[in-house]
PDB file of C-alpha atoms in Angstrom:
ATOM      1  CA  UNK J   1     -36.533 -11.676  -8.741  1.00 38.00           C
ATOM      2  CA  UNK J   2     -34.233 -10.172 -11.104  1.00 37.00           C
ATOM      3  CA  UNK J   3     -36.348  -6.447 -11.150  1.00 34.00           C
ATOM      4  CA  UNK J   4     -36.646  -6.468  -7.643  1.00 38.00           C
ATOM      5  CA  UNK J   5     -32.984  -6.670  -7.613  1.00 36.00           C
ATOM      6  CA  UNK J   6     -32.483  -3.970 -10.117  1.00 32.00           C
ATOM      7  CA  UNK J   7     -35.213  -1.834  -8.139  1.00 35.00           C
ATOM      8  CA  UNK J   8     -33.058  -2.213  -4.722  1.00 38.00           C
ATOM      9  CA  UNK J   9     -30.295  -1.266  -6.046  1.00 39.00           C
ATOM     10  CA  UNK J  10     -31.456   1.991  -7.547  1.00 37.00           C
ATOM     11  CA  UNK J  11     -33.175   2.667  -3.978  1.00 39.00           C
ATOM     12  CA  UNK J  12     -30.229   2.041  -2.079  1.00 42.00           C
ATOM     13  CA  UNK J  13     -28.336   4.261  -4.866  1.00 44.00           C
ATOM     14  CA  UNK J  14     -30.316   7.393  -4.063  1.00 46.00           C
ATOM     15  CA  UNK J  15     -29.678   6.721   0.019  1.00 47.00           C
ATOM     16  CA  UNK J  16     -26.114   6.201  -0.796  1.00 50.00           C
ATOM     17  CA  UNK J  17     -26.292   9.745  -1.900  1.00 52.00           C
ATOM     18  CA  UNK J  18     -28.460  11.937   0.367  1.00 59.00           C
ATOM     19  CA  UNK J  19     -26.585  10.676   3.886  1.00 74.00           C
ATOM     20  CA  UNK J  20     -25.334  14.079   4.187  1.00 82.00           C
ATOM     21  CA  UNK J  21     -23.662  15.561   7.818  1.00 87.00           C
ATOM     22  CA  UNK J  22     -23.529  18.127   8.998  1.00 89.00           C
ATOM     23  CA  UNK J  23     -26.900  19.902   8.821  1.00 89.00           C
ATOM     24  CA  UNK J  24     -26.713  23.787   7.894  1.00 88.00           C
ATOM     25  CA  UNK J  25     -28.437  25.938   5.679  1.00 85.00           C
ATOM     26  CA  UNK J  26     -26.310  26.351   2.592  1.00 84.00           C
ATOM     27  CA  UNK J  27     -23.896  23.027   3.507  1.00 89.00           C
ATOM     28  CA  UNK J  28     -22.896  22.194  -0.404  1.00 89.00           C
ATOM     29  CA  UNK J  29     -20.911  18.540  -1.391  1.00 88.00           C
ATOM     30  CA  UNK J  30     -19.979  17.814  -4.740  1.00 86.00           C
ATOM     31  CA  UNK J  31     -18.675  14.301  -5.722  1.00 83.00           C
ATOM     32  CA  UNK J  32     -17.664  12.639  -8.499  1.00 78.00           C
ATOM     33  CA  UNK J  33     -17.765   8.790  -9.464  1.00 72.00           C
ATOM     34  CA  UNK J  34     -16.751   6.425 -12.347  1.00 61.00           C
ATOM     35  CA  UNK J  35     -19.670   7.699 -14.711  1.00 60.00           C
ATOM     36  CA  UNK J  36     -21.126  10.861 -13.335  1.00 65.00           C
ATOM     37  CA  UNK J  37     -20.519  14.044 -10.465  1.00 72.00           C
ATOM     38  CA  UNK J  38     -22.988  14.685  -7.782  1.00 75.00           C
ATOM     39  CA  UNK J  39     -23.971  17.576  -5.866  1.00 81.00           C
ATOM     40  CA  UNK J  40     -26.026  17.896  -2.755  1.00 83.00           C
ATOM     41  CA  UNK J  41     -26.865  20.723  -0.779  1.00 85.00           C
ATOM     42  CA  UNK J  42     -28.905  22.045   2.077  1.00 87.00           C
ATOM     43  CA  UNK J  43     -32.210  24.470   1.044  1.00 82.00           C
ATOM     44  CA  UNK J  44     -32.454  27.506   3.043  1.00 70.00           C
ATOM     45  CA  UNK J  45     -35.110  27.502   5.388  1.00 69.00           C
ATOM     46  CA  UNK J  46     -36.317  24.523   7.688  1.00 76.00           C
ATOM     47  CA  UNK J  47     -39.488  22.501   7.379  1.00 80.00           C
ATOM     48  CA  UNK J  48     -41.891  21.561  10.077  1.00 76.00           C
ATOM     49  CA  UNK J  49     -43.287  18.030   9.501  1.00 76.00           C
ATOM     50  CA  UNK J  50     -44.627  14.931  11.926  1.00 73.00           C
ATOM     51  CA  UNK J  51     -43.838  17.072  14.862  1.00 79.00           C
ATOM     52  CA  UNK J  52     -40.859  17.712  14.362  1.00 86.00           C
ATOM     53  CA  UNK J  53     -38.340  20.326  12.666  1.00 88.00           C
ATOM     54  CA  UNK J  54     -36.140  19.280   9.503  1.00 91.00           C
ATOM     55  CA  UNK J  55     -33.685  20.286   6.950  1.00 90.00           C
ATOM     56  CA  UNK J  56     -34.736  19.862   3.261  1.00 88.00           C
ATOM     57  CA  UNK J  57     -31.604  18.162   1.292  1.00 86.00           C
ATOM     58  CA  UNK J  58     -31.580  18.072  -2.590  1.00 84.00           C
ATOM     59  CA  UNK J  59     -28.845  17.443  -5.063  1.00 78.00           C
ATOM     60  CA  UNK J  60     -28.418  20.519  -8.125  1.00 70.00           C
ATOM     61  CA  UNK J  61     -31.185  18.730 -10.533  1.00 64.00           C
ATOM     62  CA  UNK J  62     -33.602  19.273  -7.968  1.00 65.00           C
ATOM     63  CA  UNK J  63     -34.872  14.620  -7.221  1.00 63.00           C
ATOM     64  CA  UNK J  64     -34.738  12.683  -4.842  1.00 68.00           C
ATOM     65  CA  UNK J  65     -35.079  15.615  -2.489  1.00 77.00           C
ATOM     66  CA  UNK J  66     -34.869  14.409   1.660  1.00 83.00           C
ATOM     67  CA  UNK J  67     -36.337  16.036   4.825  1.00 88.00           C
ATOM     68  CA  UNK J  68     -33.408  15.114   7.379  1.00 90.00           C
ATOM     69  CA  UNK J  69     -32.335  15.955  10.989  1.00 91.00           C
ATOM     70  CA  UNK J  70     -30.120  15.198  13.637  1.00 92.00           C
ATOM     71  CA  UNK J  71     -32.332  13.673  16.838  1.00 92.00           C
ATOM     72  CA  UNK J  72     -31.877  14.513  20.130  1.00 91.00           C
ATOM     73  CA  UNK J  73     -30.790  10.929  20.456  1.00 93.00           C
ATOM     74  CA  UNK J  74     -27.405  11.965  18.221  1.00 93.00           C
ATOM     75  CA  UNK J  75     -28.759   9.715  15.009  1.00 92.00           C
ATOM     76  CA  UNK J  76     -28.862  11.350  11.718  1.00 92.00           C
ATOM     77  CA  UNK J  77     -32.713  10.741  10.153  1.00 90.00           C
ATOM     78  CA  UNK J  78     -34.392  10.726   6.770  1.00 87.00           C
ATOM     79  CA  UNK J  79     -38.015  11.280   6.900  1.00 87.00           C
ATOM     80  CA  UNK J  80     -40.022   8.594   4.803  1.00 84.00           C
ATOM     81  CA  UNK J  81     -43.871   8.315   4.258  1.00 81.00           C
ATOM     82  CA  UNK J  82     -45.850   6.833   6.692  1.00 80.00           C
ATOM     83  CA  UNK J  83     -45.719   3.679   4.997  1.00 78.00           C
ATOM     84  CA  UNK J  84     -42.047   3.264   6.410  1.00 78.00           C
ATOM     85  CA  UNK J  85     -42.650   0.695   9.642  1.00 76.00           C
ATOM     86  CA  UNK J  86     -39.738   2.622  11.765  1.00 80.00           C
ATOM     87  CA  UNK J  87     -40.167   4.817  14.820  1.00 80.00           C
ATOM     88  CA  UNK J  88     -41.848   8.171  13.844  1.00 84.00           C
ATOM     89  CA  UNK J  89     -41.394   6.686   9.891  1.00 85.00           C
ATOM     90  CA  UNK J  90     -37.445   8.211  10.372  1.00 88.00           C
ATOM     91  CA  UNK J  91     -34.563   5.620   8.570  1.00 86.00           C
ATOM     92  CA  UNK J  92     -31.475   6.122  10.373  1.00 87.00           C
ATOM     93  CA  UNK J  93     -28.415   7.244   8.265  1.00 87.00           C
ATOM     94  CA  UNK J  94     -25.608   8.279  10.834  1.00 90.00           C
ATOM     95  CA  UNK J  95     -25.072   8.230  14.742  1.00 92.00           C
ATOM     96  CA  UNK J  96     -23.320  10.754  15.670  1.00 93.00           C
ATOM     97  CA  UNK J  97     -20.158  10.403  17.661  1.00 93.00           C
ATOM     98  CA  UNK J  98     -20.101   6.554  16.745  1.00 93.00           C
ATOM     99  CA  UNK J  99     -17.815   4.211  18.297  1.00 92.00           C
ATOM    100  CA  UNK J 100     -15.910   1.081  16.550  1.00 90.00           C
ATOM    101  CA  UNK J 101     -18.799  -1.751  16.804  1.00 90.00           C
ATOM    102  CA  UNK J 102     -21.752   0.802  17.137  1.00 93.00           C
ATOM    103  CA  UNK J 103     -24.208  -0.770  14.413  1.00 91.00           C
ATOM    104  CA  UNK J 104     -28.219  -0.009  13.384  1.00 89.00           C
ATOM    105  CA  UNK J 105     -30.384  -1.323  11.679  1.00 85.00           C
ATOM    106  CA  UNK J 106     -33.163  -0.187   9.723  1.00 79.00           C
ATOM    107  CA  UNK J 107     -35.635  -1.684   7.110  1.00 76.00           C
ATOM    108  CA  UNK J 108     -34.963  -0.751   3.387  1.00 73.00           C
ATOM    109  CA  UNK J 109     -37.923   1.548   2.643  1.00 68.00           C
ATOM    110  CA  UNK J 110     -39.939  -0.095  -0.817  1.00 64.00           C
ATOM    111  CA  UNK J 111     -42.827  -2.128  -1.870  1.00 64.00           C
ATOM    112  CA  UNK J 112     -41.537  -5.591  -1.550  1.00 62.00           C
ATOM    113  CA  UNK J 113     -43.605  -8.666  -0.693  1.00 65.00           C
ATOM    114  CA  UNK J 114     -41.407  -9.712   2.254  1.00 72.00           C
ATOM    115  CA  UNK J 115     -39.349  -7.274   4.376  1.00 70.00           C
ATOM    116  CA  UNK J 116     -35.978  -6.332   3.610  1.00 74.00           C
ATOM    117  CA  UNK J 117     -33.423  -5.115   6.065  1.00 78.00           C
ATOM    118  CA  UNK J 118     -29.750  -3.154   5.874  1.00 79.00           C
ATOM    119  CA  UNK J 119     -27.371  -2.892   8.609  1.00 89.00           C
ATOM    120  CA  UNK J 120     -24.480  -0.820   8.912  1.00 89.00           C
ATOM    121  CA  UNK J 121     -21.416  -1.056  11.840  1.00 90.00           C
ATOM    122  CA  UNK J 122     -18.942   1.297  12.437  1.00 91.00           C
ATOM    123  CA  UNK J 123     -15.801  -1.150  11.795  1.00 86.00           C
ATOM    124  CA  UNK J 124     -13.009   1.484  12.527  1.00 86.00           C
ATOM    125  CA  UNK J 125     -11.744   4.947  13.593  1.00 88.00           C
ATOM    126  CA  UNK J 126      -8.753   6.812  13.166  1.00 86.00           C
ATOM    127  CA  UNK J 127      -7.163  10.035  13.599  1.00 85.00           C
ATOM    128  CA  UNK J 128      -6.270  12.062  10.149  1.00 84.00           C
ATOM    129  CA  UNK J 129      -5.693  15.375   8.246  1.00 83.00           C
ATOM    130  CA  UNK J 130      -8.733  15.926   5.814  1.00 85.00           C
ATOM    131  CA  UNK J 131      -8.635  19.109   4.148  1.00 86.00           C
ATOM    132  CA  UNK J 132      -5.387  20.522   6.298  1.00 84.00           C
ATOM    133  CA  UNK J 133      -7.963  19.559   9.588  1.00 86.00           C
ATOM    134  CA  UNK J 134      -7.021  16.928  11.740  1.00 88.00           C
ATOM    135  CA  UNK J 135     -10.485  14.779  12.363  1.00 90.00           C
ATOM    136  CA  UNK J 136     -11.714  11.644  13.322  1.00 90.00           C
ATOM    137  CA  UNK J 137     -12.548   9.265  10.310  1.00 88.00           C
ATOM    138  CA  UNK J 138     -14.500   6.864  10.751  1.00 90.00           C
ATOM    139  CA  UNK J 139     -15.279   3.170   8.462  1.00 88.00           C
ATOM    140  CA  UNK J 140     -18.889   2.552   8.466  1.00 88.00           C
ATOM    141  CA  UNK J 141     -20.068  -1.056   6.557  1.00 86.00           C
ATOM    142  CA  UNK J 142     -23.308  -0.857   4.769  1.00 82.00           C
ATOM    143  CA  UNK J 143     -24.591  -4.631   4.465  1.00 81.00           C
ATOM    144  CA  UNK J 144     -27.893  -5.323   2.383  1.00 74.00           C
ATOM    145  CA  UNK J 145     -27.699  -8.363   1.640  1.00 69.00           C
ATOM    146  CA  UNK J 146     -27.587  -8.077  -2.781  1.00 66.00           C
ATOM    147  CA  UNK J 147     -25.623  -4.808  -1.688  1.00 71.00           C
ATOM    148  CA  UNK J 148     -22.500  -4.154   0.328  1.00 77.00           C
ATOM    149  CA  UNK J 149     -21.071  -0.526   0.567  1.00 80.00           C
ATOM    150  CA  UNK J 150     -17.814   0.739   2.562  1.00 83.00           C
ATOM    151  CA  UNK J 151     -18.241   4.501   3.839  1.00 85.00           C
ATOM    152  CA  UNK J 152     -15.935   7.021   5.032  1.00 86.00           C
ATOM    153  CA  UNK J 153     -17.159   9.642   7.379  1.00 90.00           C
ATOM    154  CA  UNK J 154     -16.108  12.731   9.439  1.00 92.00           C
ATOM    155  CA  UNK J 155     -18.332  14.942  11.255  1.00 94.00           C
ATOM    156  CA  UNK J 156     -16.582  18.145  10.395  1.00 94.00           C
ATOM    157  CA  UNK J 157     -16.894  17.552   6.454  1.00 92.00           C
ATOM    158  CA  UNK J 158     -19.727  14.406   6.508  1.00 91.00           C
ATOM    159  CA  UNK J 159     -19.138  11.241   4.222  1.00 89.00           C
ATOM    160  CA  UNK J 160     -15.878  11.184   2.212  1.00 86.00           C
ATOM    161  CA  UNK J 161     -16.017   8.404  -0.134  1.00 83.00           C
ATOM    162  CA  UNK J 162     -17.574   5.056  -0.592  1.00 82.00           C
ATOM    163  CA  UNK J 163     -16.133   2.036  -2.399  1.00 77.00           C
ATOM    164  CA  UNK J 164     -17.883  -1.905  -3.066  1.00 69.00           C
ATOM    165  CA  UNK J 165     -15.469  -4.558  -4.083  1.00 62.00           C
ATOM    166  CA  UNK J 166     -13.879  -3.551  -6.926  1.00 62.00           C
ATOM    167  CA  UNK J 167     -12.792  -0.091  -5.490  1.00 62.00           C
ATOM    168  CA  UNK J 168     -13.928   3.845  -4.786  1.00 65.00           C
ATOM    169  CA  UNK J 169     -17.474   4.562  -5.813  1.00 73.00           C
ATOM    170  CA  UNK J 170     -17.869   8.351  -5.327  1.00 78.00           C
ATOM    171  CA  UNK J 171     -15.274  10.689  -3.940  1.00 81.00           C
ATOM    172  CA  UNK J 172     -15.751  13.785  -2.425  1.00 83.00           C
ATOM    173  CA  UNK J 173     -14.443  16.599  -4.238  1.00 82.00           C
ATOM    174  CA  UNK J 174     -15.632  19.621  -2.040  1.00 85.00           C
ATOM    175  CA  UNK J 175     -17.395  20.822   0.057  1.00 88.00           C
ATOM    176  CA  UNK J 176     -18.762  24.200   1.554  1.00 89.00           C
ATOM    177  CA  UNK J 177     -19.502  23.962   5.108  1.00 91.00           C
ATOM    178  CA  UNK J 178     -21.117  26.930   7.183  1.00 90.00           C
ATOM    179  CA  UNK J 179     -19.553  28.996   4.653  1.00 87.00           C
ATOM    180  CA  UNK J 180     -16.026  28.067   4.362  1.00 89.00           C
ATOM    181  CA  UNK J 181     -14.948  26.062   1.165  1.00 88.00           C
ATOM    182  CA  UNK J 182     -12.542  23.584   1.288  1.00 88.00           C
ATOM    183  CA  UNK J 183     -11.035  20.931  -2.065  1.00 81.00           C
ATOM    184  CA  UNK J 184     -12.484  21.826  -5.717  1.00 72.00           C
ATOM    185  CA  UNK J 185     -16.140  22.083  -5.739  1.00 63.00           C
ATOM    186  CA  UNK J 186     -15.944  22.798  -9.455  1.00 60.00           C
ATOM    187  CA  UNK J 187     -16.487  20.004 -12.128  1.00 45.00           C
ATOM    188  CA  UNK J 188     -12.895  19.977 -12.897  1.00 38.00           C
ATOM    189  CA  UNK J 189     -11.391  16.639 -11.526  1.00 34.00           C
ATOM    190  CA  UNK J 190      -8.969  16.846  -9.118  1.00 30.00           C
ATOM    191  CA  UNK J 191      -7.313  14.092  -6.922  1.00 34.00           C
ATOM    192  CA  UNK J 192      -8.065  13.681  -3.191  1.00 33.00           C
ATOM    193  CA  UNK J 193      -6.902  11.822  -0.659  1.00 38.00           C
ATOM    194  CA  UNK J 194      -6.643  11.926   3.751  1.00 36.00           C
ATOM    195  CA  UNK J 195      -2.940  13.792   4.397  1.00 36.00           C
ATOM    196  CA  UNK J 196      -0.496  11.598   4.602  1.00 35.00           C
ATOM    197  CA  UNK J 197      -2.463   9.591   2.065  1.00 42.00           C
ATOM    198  CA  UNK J 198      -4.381   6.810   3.879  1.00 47.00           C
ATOM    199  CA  UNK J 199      -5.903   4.426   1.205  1.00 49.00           C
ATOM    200  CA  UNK J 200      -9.397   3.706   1.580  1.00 53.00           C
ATOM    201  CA  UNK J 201      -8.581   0.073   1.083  1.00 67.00           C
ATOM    202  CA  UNK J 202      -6.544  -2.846   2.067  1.00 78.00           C
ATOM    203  CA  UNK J 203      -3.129  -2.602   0.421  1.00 84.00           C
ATOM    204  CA  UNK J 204      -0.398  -6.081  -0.720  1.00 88.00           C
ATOM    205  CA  UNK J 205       2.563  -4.491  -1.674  1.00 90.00           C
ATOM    206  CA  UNK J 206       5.472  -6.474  -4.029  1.00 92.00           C
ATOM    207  CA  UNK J 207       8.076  -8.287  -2.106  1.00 93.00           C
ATOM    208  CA  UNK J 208      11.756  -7.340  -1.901  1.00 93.00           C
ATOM    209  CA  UNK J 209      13.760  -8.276  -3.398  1.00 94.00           C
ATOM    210  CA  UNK J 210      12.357 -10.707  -5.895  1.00 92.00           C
ATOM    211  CA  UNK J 211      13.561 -13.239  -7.025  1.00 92.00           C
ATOM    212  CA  UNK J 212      14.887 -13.993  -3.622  1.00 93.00           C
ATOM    213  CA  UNK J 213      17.040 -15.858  -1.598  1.00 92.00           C
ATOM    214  CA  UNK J 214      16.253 -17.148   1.025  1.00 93.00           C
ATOM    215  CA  UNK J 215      14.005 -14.433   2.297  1.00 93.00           C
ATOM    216  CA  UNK J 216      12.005 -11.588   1.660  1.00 95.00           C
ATOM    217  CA  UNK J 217      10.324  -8.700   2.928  1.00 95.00           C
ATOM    218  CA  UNK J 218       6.333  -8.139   2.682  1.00 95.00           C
ATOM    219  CA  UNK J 219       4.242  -5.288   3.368  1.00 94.00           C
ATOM    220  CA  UNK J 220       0.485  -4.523   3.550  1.00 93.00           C
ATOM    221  CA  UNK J 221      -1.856  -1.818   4.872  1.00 88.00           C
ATOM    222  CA  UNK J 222      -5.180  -2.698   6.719  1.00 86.00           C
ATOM    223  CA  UNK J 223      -7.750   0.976   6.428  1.00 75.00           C
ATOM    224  CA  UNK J 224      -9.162  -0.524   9.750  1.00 74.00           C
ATOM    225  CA  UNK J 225      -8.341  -3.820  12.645  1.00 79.00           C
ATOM    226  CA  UNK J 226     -10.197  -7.073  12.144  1.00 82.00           C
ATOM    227  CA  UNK J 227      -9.400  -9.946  11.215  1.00 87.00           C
ATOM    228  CA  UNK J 228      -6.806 -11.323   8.112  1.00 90.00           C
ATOM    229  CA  UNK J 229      -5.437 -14.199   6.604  1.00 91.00           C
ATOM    230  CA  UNK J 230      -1.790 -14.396   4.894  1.00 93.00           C
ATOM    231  CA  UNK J 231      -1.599 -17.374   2.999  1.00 92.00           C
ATOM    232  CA  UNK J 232       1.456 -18.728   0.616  1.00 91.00           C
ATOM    233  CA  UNK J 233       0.145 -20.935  -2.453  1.00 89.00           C
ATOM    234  CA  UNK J 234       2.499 -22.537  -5.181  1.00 86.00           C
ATOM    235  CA  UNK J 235       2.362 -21.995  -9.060  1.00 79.00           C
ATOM    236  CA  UNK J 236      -0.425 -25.056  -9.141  1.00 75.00           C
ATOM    237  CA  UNK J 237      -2.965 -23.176  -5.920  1.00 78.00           C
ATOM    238  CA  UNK J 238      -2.141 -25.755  -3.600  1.00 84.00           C
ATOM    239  CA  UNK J 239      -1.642 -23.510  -0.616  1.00 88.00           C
ATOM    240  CA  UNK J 240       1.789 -24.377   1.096  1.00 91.00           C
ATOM    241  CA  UNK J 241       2.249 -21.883   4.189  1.00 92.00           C
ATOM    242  CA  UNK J 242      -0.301 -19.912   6.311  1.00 93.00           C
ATOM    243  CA  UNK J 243       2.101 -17.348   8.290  1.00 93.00           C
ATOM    244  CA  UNK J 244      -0.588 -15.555   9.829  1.00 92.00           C
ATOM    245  CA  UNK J 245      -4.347 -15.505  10.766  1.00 93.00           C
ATOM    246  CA  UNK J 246      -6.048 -13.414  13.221  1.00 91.00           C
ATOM    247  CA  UNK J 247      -6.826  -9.809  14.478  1.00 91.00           C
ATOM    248  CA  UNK J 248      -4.298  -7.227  13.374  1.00 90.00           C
ATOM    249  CA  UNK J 249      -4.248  -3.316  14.022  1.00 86.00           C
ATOM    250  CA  UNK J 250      -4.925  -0.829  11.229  1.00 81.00           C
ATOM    251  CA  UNK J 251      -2.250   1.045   9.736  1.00 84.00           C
ATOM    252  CA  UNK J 252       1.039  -0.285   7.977  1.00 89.00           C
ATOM    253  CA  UNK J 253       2.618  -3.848   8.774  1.00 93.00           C
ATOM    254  CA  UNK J 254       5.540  -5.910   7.196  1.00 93.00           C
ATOM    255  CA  UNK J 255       7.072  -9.355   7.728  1.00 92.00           C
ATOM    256  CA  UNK J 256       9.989 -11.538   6.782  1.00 94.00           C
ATOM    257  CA  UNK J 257       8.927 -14.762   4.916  1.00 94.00           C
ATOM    258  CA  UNK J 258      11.625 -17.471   4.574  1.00 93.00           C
ATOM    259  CA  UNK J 259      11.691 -19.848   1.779  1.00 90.00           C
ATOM    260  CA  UNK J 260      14.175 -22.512   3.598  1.00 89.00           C
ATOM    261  CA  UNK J 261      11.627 -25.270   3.653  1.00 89.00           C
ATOM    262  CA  UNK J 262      10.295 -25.001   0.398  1.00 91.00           C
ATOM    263  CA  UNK J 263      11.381 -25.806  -3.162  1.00 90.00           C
ATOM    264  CA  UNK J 264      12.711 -22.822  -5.760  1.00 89.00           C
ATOM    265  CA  UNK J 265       9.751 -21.645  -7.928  1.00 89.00           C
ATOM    266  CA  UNK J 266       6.943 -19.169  -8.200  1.00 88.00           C
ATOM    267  CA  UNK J 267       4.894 -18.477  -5.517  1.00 92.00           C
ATOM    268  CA  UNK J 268       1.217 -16.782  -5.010  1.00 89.00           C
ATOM    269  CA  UNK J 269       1.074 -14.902  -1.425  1.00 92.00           C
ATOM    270  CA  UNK J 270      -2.168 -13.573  -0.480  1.00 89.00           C
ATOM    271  CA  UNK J 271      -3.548 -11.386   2.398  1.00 90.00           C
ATOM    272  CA  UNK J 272      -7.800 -11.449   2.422  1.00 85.00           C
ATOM    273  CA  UNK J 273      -9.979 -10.251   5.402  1.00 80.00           C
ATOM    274  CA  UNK J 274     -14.052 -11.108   5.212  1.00 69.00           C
ATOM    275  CA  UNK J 275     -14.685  -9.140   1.595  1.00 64.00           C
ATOM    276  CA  UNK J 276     -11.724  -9.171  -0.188  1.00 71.00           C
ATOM    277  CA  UNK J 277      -8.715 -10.439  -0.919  1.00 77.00           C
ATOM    278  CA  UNK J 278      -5.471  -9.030  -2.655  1.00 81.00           C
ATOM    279  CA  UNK J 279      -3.304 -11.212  -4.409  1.00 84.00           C
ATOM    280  CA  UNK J 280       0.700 -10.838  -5.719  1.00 87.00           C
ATOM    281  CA  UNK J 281       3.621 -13.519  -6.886  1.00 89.00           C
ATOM    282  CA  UNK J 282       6.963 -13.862  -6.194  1.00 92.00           C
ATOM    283  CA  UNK J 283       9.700 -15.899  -6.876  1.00 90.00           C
ATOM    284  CA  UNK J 284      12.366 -18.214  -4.705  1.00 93.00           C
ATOM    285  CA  UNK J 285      15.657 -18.639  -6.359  1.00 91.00           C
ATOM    286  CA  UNK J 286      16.920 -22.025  -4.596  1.00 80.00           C
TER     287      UNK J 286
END
């Protein structure tokens, strides 16, 4: 159980990395991560294959190379051997103009005794400035099962960034698309982030004033709507106050929280969605 674990993991790292949009001759991404950089880029030429006409993608060491095309349906296709059990033996990587609840899924291509199966759902879209451009982004969910993966796409400059649980994963750097570069494609490191500075993930930020008396001011940031839960818990996790729980907007929100009805002490407040949850402490002068 434990190698077939390990052995899904390093598949789905490799598809992680070869999802690339768009589709030109010469398109180039570089990306770095917590332990290595990444490049990817699209071969000259085009390759006729299973009836169809596709772009070869391969990253600088020259594995893991991917025949890929956009359909005529608008989804974004890997070519797999005919031992993949999909239409035309194509895994689906991107839909193209996707809308907020727009999902696929698509069998995880391996030898495994029993079928396995990954879905991805476009959870959110906004409207940003990536690279001085002002674009649609949009938050795709990757769900395996063992693996979940949060992915940032545009169509003008393809995926972004991803990021699990504990954070970022891979950032994109640069990029040369039909012939126009945009960021650092070099392997110095350089920061990157959407203009203003979205965060990729859900933001708590410290209360003010603290200590307070008798109320204070908090503030989060959701990266996309769905639903959340802001909870209040005292210094022993018994939690004492649920303020709110349900669907909220993306984008920046702050409340007042009141300490009237409670005793003077420190306090846990926490704001989680359905993956994560962010956690800070405060504390009521009485």
């Amino acid at each position: 159980m434990g190698f077939r674990i390990i052995v899904m993991v390093l598949i789905l790292s490799g598809w992680i990395y070869s999802q690339m949009i768009p589709l030109a001759h010469k398109n180039y991404w570089y990306y770095i991560s917590e332990y290595t950089d990444h490049e990817w880029f699209v071969q000259p030429g085009k390759i006729d294959s299973n009836g169809c006409t596709y772009f070869k993608l391969t990253n600088k060491e020259g594995y893991l190379p991917r025949l890929v095309r956009l359909r005529e349906d608008g989804y974004y296709v890997i070519l797999r051997d005919s031992s993949y059990d999909e239409p035309d033996h194509e895994e689906i990587y991107y839909k193209q103009g996707a809308l907020p609840g727009d999902s696929w899924t698509q069998k995880i291509p391996g030898n495994f005794s029993t079928p396995h199966f990954f879905t991805t759902t476009v959870e959110d879209t906004i409207s940003s400035k990536v690279y001085g451009k002002r674009v649609i982004v949009r938050f795709l969910h990757y769900y395996a099962g063992i693996v979940e993966e949060d992915q940032v796409y545009t169509e003008e400059f393809g995926l972004l960034g991803t990021s699990d649980i504990w954070g970022p994963t891979s950032t994109l750097m640069g990029c040369v698309i039909d012939g126009v570069l945009y960021g650092d494609t070099s392997t110095t490191s350089v920061s990157y982030s959407f203009d203003p500075g979205l965060p990729y993930k859900m933001e708590l930020s410290q209360n003010y004033p603290n200590p307070f008396n008798p109320s204070t001011r908090i503030e989060y940031y959701l990266p996309r709507s769905g639903n959340v839960v802001f909870e209040i818990f005292d210094i022993t996790g018994k939690k004492v106050a649920e303020p709110f729980n349900g669907f909220k907007n993306h984008g920046n929100h702050s409340f007042i929280f009141s300490g009237e009805n409670f005793a003077g002490g420190v306090y846990l407040y926490s704001l989680r969605d359905n993956r994560r949850r962010v956690v800070k402490k405060m504390i009521y002068l009485k």
